[in-house]
Short mmCIF file of C-alpha atoms and ligand atoms in Angstrom, two decimals:
data_model
loop_
_atom_site.label_atom_id
_atom_site.label_comp_id
_atom_site.label_asym_id
_atom_site.label_seq_id
_atom_site.Cartn_x
_atom_site.Cartn_y
_atom_site.Cartn_z
CA MET J 1365 5.10 170.64 -53.10
CA ASP J 1366 3.36 172.02 -50.16
CA PRO J 1367 5.51 174.37 -47.79
CA LEU J 1368 5.10 171.75 -44.95
CA ASN J 1369 7.28 169.39 -46.49
CA GLU J 1370 9.95 172.04 -47.52
CA LYS J 1371 10.66 173.27 -44.16
CA PRO J 1372 12.20 169.98 -42.40
CA GLN J 1373 14.17 169.67 -45.79
CA GLU J 1374 16.09 173.10 -44.88
CA ASN J 1375 16.95 172.36 -41.48
CA ILE J 1376 18.33 168.81 -42.34
CA ASN J 1377 20.55 170.64 -44.56
CA GLU J 1378 21.64 173.20 -42.16
CA ASP J 1379 22.28 170.31 -39.64
CA GLN J 1380 24.71 168.56 -41.98
CA GLN J 1381 26.58 171.44 -42.84
CA LEU J 1382 27.12 172.22 -39.19
CA ALA J 1383 28.12 168.70 -38.37
CA GLY J 1384 30.47 168.59 -41.09
CA GLU J 1385 32.40 172.14 -40.44
CA ASP J 1386 32.59 171.89 -36.41
CA MET J 1387 33.59 167.87 -36.33
CA ASP J 1388 36.44 169.13 -33.73
CA MET J 1389 34.02 171.14 -31.44
CA GLU J 1390 32.40 168.00 -29.53
CA ASN J 1391 36.15 166.95 -29.01
CA ILE J 1392 37.20 170.62 -27.65
CA ILE J 1393 34.27 170.85 -25.31
CA HIS J 1394 34.66 167.77 -23.34
CA ASN J 1395 38.33 167.99 -23.19
CA GLU J 1396 39.02 171.20 -22.28
CA ILE J 1397 36.65 172.33 -19.63
CA PRO J 1398 38.79 172.12 -16.59
CA GLY J 1399 37.53 170.25 -13.67
CA VAL J 1400 34.54 168.77 -15.50
CA ILE J 1401 34.12 165.18 -16.02
CA THR J 1402 31.59 164.02 -18.49
CA THR J 1403 30.08 160.92 -17.45
CA THR J 1404 26.68 158.97 -17.25
CA SER J 1405 24.77 157.72 -14.23
CA GLN J 1406 25.50 154.61 -15.52
CA GLY J 1407 29.23 155.05 -15.21
CA ILE J 1408 28.67 156.52 -11.59
CA THR J 1409 27.01 153.51 -10.82
CA GLU J 1410 29.65 151.43 -12.05
CA PHE J 1411 32.10 153.51 -10.27
CA LEU J 1412 30.59 153.32 -6.66
CA LYS J 1413 30.42 149.68 -6.94
CA THR J 1414 34.50 149.60 -6.76
CA THR J 1415 33.97 151.90 -3.32
CA LYS J 1416 32.95 151.24 0.11
CA ILE J 1417 29.75 153.27 -0.72
CA GLN J 1418 28.39 150.21 -2.20
CA ASP J 1419 28.27 148.74 1.60
CA LEU J 1420 26.23 152.07 2.38
CA ILE J 1421 23.95 151.53 -0.75
CA ASN J 1422 23.38 147.55 -0.17
CA TRP J 1423 22.35 147.84 3.65
CA GLY J 1424 20.00 150.56 2.48
CA ARG J 1425 18.46 147.98 -0.38
CA LYS J 1426 18.50 144.70 1.82
CA ASN J 1427 16.46 146.35 4.50
CA SER J 1428 13.66 147.32 2.21
CA LEU J 1429 13.01 144.31 0.20
CA TRP J 1430 9.18 144.93 -0.66
CA PHE J 1431 8.03 141.52 -2.77
CA MET J 1432 5.26 141.67 -5.05
CA ALA J 1433 2.24 140.17 -4.07
CA GLN J 1434 1.98 137.78 -7.14
CA ALA J 1435 0.38 134.14 -5.92
CA MET J 1436 0.93 131.51 -8.85
CA GLY J 1437 0.31 128.28 -7.12
CA CYS J 1438 -0.74 126.78 -3.86
CA CYS J 1439 2.54 128.40 -2.43
CA GLY J 1440 0.68 131.86 -3.07
CA VAL J 1441 -1.57 131.23 0.19
CA GLU J 1442 1.60 131.16 2.23
CA ILE J 1443 2.97 134.51 0.71
CA ILE J 1444 -0.32 135.64 1.56
CA VAL J 1445 -0.02 134.79 5.25
CA THR J 1446 3.52 136.24 5.22
CA GLY J 1447 2.34 139.38 4.53
CA MET J 1448 -0.52 139.59 7.15
CA SER J 1449 0.16 141.43 10.66
CA PRO J 1450 1.02 138.02 13.06
CA MET J 1451 4.14 137.55 10.81
CA ASP J 1452 4.87 141.20 10.88
CA THR J 1453 7.63 141.40 8.29
CA ASP J 1454 8.12 144.78 8.19
CA ARG J 1455 10.71 144.55 11.25
CA PHE J 1456 12.75 143.33 8.23
CA GLY J 1457 11.60 146.00 6.06
CA ILE J 1458 9.60 143.20 3.79
CA ILE J 1459 6.41 144.46 2.66
CA PRO J 1460 3.94 143.21 -0.03
CA ARG J 1461 3.08 145.39 -2.85
CA ASN J 1462 0.73 144.97 -5.31
CA SER J 1463 2.29 146.52 -8.33
CA PRO J 1464 5.50 145.15 -10.43
CA ARG J 1465 6.55 148.85 -10.71
CA HIS J 1466 7.03 149.33 -6.56
CA ALA J 1467 8.47 146.09 -5.86
CA ASP J 1468 11.91 144.76 -5.47
CA VAL J 1469 11.45 140.96 -5.06
CA MET J 1470 9.48 138.55 -7.18
CA ILE J 1471 8.81 135.32 -5.68
CA ILE J 1472 7.97 132.52 -7.84
CA SER J 1473 5.24 130.85 -6.02
CA GLY J 1474 4.57 127.65 -7.66
CA TYR J 1475 4.30 126.20 -11.19
CA VAL J 1476 5.29 128.31 -14.13
CA THR J 1477 3.11 126.78 -16.98
CA LYS J 1478 3.76 127.24 -20.44
CA LYS J 1479 0.94 129.97 -20.80
CA TYR J 1480 1.94 131.88 -17.85
CA LEU J 1481 5.59 132.20 -18.60
CA PRO J 1482 5.21 135.54 -20.92
CA ALA J 1483 3.24 137.18 -18.14
CA LEU J 1484 5.91 135.95 -15.52
CA LYS J 1485 8.37 137.80 -17.91
CA ARG J 1486 6.67 140.41 -18.37
CA LEU J 1487 6.17 141.51 -14.86
CA TRP J 1488 9.81 140.73 -14.38
CA ASP J 1489 10.31 143.27 -17.08
CA GLN J 1490 8.26 145.75 -15.33
CA MET J 1491 10.22 145.65 -12.08
CA PRO J 1492 12.71 148.19 -11.58
CA ALA J 1493 15.92 147.38 -10.85
CA PRO J 1494 17.74 146.60 -8.55
CA LYS J 1495 15.65 143.26 -8.00
CA TRP J 1496 15.87 139.74 -6.86
CA ILE J 1497 14.33 136.66 -7.39
CA ILE J 1498 13.17 134.09 -4.64
CA CYS J 1499 11.95 130.50 -6.02
CA MET J 1500 9.33 129.32 -3.47
CA GLY J 1501 8.61 125.76 -3.30
CA ASP J 1502 9.20 122.54 -5.08
CA CYS J 1503 7.18 123.56 -7.96
CA SER J 1504 9.41 126.14 -9.17
CA ILE J 1505 12.67 124.54 -8.18
CA SER J 1506 11.81 121.30 -9.86
CA GLY J 1507 8.51 120.93 -10.79
CA GLY J 1508 7.26 119.40 -7.77
CA PRO J 1509 4.48 117.33 -7.98
CA PHE J 1510 3.61 118.70 -11.67
CA TYR J 1511 7.67 117.57 -12.75
CA GLU J 1512 6.41 115.60 -15.79
CA SER J 1513 3.89 117.72 -16.97
CA TYR J 1514 3.18 118.54 -20.58
CA SER J 1515 2.13 122.09 -19.39
CA THR J 1516 4.83 123.04 -17.16
CA VAL J 1517 8.13 124.89 -17.78
CA GLN J 1518 11.06 123.11 -16.35
CA ASN J 1519 14.43 124.94 -15.15
CA ILE J 1520 13.41 128.23 -14.11
CA ASP J 1521 16.50 129.11 -13.04
CA LYS J 1522 17.89 129.20 -16.86
CA ILE J 1523 15.33 131.47 -17.53
CA PHE J 1524 15.38 134.13 -14.41
CA PRO J 1525 18.41 135.05 -12.22
CA VAL J 1526 17.33 133.11 -8.62
CA ASP J 1527 19.13 134.05 -5.63
CA VAL J 1528 17.27 131.91 -3.36
CA TYR J 1529 15.63 128.69 -3.05
CA ILE J 1530 12.98 127.68 -0.62
CA PRO J 1531 12.65 124.03 -0.66
CA GLY J 1532 8.90 122.78 0.81
CA CYS J 1533 5.36 121.88 -0.44
CA PRO J 1534 4.12 124.67 0.51
CA PRO J 1535 7.06 126.04 2.58
CA ARG J 1536 5.85 127.62 6.01
CA PRO J 1537 5.78 131.30 6.27
CA GLU J 1538 8.67 131.08 8.67
CA ALA J 1539 10.22 129.64 5.84
CA LEU J 1540 9.88 132.30 3.48
CA ILE J 1541 11.11 134.59 6.13
CA GLN J 1542 14.09 132.93 6.54
CA GLY J 1543 14.52 132.60 2.64
CA PHE J 1544 14.11 136.54 2.82
CA LEU J 1545 17.22 137.06 5.78
CA GLU J 1546 19.10 134.57 3.65
CA LEU J 1547 18.94 137.21 0.26
CA GLN J 1548 19.61 139.97 3.02
CA LYS J 1549 22.84 138.14 3.80
CA LYS J 1550 23.67 137.76 0.31
CA ILE J 1551 23.20 141.20 -0.39
CA ALA J 1552 25.31 142.56 2.41
CA ALA J 1553 27.85 140.01 1.10
CA LYS J 1554 27.83 141.73 -2.77
CA LYS J 1555 27.11 137.88 -3.91
CA ASP J 1556 23.52 138.55 -5.25
CA LYS J 1557 22.76 138.37 -8.95
CA GLY J 1558 20.36 141.14 -8.84
CA THR J 1559 23.38 143.84 -9.10
CA ALA J 1560 26.40 143.10 -11.76
CA TYR J 1561 29.44 143.56 -9.15
CA MET J 1562 32.98 143.90 -10.81
CA ARG J 1563 34.80 140.80 -9.66
CA MET Z 664 -38.53 106.75 -11.90
CA ASP Z 665 -35.92 104.49 -10.61
CA ALA Z 666 -32.74 103.27 -12.33
CA GLU Z 667 -34.45 100.29 -14.42
CA GLN Z 668 -37.32 102.05 -15.43
CA ILE Z 669 -34.96 104.50 -17.03
CA ILE Z 670 -33.01 102.26 -19.08
CA LYS Z 671 -36.35 100.49 -19.93
CA SER Z 672 -37.58 104.27 -21.14
CA LEU Z 673 -34.58 104.66 -22.77
CA THR Z 674 -34.25 101.21 -25.04
CA THR Z 675 -37.65 101.02 -25.92
CA LYS Z 676 -37.22 104.89 -27.39
CA PHE Z 677 -34.14 104.15 -29.14
CA PRO Z 678 -33.73 100.55 -29.53
CA ASP Z 679 -30.86 100.59 -32.54
CA VAL Z 680 -29.13 103.57 -31.00
CA ILE Z 681 -28.80 102.73 -27.26
CA SER Z 682 -26.72 99.64 -26.61
CA ASP Z 683 -24.98 98.06 -23.36
CA ALA Z 684 -27.32 99.87 -20.90
CA LYS Z 685 -26.70 98.79 -17.46
CA VAL Z 686 -27.59 99.59 -14.10
CA ASP Z 687 -24.24 99.92 -12.31
CA SER Z 688 -25.75 100.84 -8.72
CA ASP Z 689 -28.87 102.17 -7.01
CA ILE Z 690 -27.88 105.66 -8.26
CA ARG Z 691 -25.82 104.89 -11.47
CA ILE Z 692 -26.43 103.85 -14.76
CA SER Z 693 -24.48 103.67 -17.67
CA ALA Z 694 -24.99 103.17 -21.68
CA TYR Z 695 -23.49 103.65 -25.04
CA SER Z 696 -25.31 105.74 -27.80
CA GLU Z 697 -24.88 105.75 -31.35
CA ALA Z 698 -22.56 109.06 -32.31
CA GLU Z 699 -24.75 109.97 -34.80
CA LYS Z 700 -27.68 110.13 -32.91
CA ILE Z 701 -26.42 111.73 -29.71
CA VAL Z 702 -28.03 114.67 -29.89
CA GLU Z 703 -31.79 113.37 -30.27
CA VAL Z 704 -30.80 111.26 -27.13
CA CYS Z 705 -29.83 114.24 -25.07
CA LYS Z 706 -33.15 115.68 -26.13
CA TYR Z 707 -35.11 112.64 -25.08
CA LEU Z 708 -33.64 112.85 -21.54
CA LYS Z 709 -33.83 116.38 -21.13
CA GLU Z 710 -37.28 117.13 -22.30
CA GLU Z 711 -39.18 113.61 -21.20
CA LEU Z 712 -36.83 112.15 -18.56
CA GLN Z 713 -35.94 115.46 -16.41
CA PHE Z 714 -32.22 115.03 -17.09
CA GLY Z 715 -31.90 118.46 -16.84
CA HIS Z 716 -28.15 118.52 -15.54
CA LEU Z 717 -25.35 118.07 -17.39
CA SER Z 718 -22.10 117.64 -15.01
CA ALA Z 719 -19.31 117.01 -17.19
CA VAL Z 720 -18.32 116.06 -20.73
CA THR Z 721 -14.90 113.99 -21.19
CA ALA Z 722 -13.30 111.64 -23.26
CA ILE Z 723 -11.24 108.37 -22.70
CA ASP Z 724 -8.43 107.28 -25.09
CA GLN Z 725 -9.24 103.43 -25.74
CA ILE Z 726 -5.79 102.94 -27.75
CA GLN Z 727 -6.04 99.45 -27.82
CA LYS Z 728 -9.39 99.36 -29.48
CA ASN Z 729 -8.41 102.06 -31.66
CA GLU Z 730 -11.11 104.42 -30.66
CA ILE Z 731 -12.22 107.35 -28.41
CA ASP Z 732 -15.09 107.29 -25.95
CA VAL Z 733 -16.89 110.88 -25.55
CA VAL Z 734 -18.55 110.40 -22.23
CA TYR Z 735 -21.38 112.66 -20.90
CA LEU Z 736 -22.41 112.60 -17.41
CA ILE Z 737 -25.96 113.96 -17.07
CA ALA Z 738 -27.95 113.95 -13.77
CA SER Z 739 -31.19 114.79 -12.76
CA TYR Z 740 -33.17 116.91 -9.93
CA ASP Z 741 -36.24 114.55 -9.96
CA HIS Z 742 -34.86 110.85 -10.06
CA PRO Z 743 -31.69 109.96 -7.70
CA VAL Z 744 -29.55 108.61 -10.78
CA VAL Z 745 -26.81 109.77 -12.44
CA LEU Z 746 -26.38 108.72 -15.95
CA LYS Z 747 -23.15 107.74 -18.01
CA LEU Z 748 -23.84 108.15 -21.60
CA LYS Z 749 -20.79 107.12 -24.00
CA ALA Z 750 -20.26 107.56 -27.69
CA ARG Z 751 -17.46 105.45 -29.54
CA LEU Z 752 -15.51 107.63 -32.30
CA PRO Z 753 -12.96 106.33 -34.39
CA ARG Z 754 -9.56 107.53 -33.27
CA ASP Z 755 -8.27 108.70 -36.54
CA ASN Z 756 -10.78 110.87 -37.09
CA PRO Z 757 -13.16 111.75 -33.82
CA GLU Z 758 -16.17 113.72 -34.91
CA ILE Z 759 -19.50 114.15 -33.05
CA GLU Z 760 -22.18 116.51 -33.16
CA SER Z 761 -22.20 119.14 -30.42
CA ILE Z 762 -24.94 118.93 -27.98
CA VAL Z 763 -24.83 122.57 -26.84
CA PRO Z 764 -28.28 123.10 -28.18
CA VAL Z 765 -29.49 120.89 -25.56
CA TYR Z 766 -27.34 121.53 -23.09
CA TRP Z 767 -25.69 125.31 -23.01
CA ASN Z 768 -23.14 124.81 -20.36
CA ALA Z 769 -21.49 121.80 -22.59
CA ASN Z 770 -19.83 124.65 -24.41
CA TRP Z 771 -16.68 124.74 -22.39
CA TYR Z 772 -16.48 121.14 -21.80
CA GLU Z 773 -16.50 120.34 -25.43
CA ARG Z 774 -13.75 123.03 -25.94
CA GLU Z 775 -11.82 121.23 -23.29
CA THR Z 776 -12.38 117.91 -24.54
CA TYR Z 777 -11.49 119.00 -27.96
CA GLU Z 778 -8.14 120.67 -27.14
CA LEU Z 779 -7.23 117.75 -24.68
CA PHE Z 780 -8.31 114.83 -26.84
CA GLY Z 781 -8.60 116.12 -30.63
CA VAL Z 782 -12.24 115.38 -30.47
CA GLN Z 783 -13.98 117.73 -33.11
CA PHE Z 784 -17.61 118.58 -32.09
CA LYS Z 785 -19.55 119.84 -35.08
CA ASN Z 786 -21.75 122.69 -35.22
CA HIS Z 787 -20.36 123.74 -31.96
CA PRO Z 788 -20.59 127.68 -31.69
CA ASP Z 789 -17.03 128.16 -30.61
CA LEU Z 790 -14.80 125.64 -31.03
CA ARG Z 791 -11.17 126.53 -30.10
CA ASN Z 792 -8.73 126.03 -27.02
CA LEU Z 793 -10.22 126.71 -23.53
CA VAL Z 794 -7.37 126.96 -21.47
CA LEU Z 795 -4.42 125.13 -23.37
CA PRO Z 796 -1.78 127.24 -25.17
CA ASP Z 797 -2.04 128.09 -28.69
CA GLU Z 798 1.51 126.19 -29.56
CA LEU Z 799 0.52 123.05 -27.83
CA LEU Z 800 -2.97 122.54 -29.79
CA GLY Z 801 -2.76 119.74 -32.35
CA ASP Z 802 -0.62 117.90 -29.80
CA TRP Z 803 -3.83 116.49 -28.22
CA PRO Z 804 -2.03 116.04 -24.43
CA LEU Z 805 -4.30 113.75 -22.95
CA ARG Z 806 -4.06 111.39 -25.61
CA LYS Z 807 -2.12 107.64 -24.36
CA ASP Z 808 0.12 108.39 -27.51
CA TYR Z 809 1.56 111.80 -27.00
CA LYS Z 810 5.16 112.50 -26.97
CA GLY Z 811 5.62 115.22 -24.69
CA PHE Z 812 5.01 112.99 -21.82
CA PRO Z 813 6.71 112.11 -19.78
CA ASN Z 814 8.85 115.30 -19.37
CA ARG Z 815 12.04 114.46 -18.41
CA THR Z 816 14.00 117.88 -18.56
CA ALA Z 817 13.98 118.95 -15.23
CA LYS Z 818 17.92 119.22 -13.66
CA ASN Z 819 17.12 120.00 -10.03
CA LEU Z 820 15.23 116.57 -9.09
CA VAL Z 821 17.06 114.93 -6.51
S1 SF4 O 116 5.31 123.48 -4.15
FE1 SF4 O 116 3.43 122.42 -3.43
S2 SF4 O 116 2.11 123.91 -2.49
FE2 SF4 O 116 3.58 125.41 -3.84
S3 SF4 O 116 3.03 125.51 -5.62
FE3 SF4 O 116 4.05 123.36 -5.86
S4 SF4 O 116 1.92 121.85 -5.09
FE4 SF4 O 116 1.48 123.91 -4.36
#
């Protein structure tokens, strides 16, 4: 046996001995330091959801809804228009971002084909929480003109937690902005699906 | 050459291969070809008759006749004519020689015809699905007896 393999084995033995002897040590440390509560960031978030501070957090979240410039169907053209200067969505804090890692809102803008669904799921997983989904256009709501097609995925709301539906084929940029405003109202009322509130 | 002369030239060169050749209008002619001889016909069209532009390859599912027609739309820069060349194939085992050696741009057209109709193009350089996802390959969605159409699972319909 070479010496490289022997060292880790010794370490493992030592660790096992320590764990065996001092099993009570962990409990003692956690329980007996006065004034210290050990918790996780998850625990803090869950605690804050029950307090008024969540209103302040939601106020900040709803006023910085950055959406992902991800054009899927013909509705994507309207997304691009919405992001341009004449619409001036910055006044609501709505800014287009090119990377899913910067974005808060994913707009499903058009037909989801069976081939595109895995990529869409991957984009959704890449977005940091809190995140929301807006269904834009008849295609993503019910299939639109392609509702009987062999290659489109139906019932997107079973796959993603959709907060707002915007009907139209395609919806005008004003309708998209209204959809964002509805999402803001939902967040302010703590009714959105992006955050799991305790009820 | 006008449409009549082109048909004449084709039928005299391939009397047993070309059938149903007719003039549809001033700028359109159509003809049926034997499936085995499609490469020779295309070679003759391209090299002798200046039909240098293959604009599409597609297929028609003739389910009543139990046939699949492969359709080649071939146009010319020298004559004001578009030729619609068809080849009849049996529906259970549609197989035809690939025309990629003659018209190189037939490559993707034939891949699309393969994934949607299941027509096997022999000696194609790379016969696999073009845009269809892998799990749909083998269903041949544009055939008339495709089971997945119409897809009536949408819940949100009014
Ligand atoms: S809803 Fe209409 S405009 Fe939007 S992607 Fe579908 S077909 Fe295109």
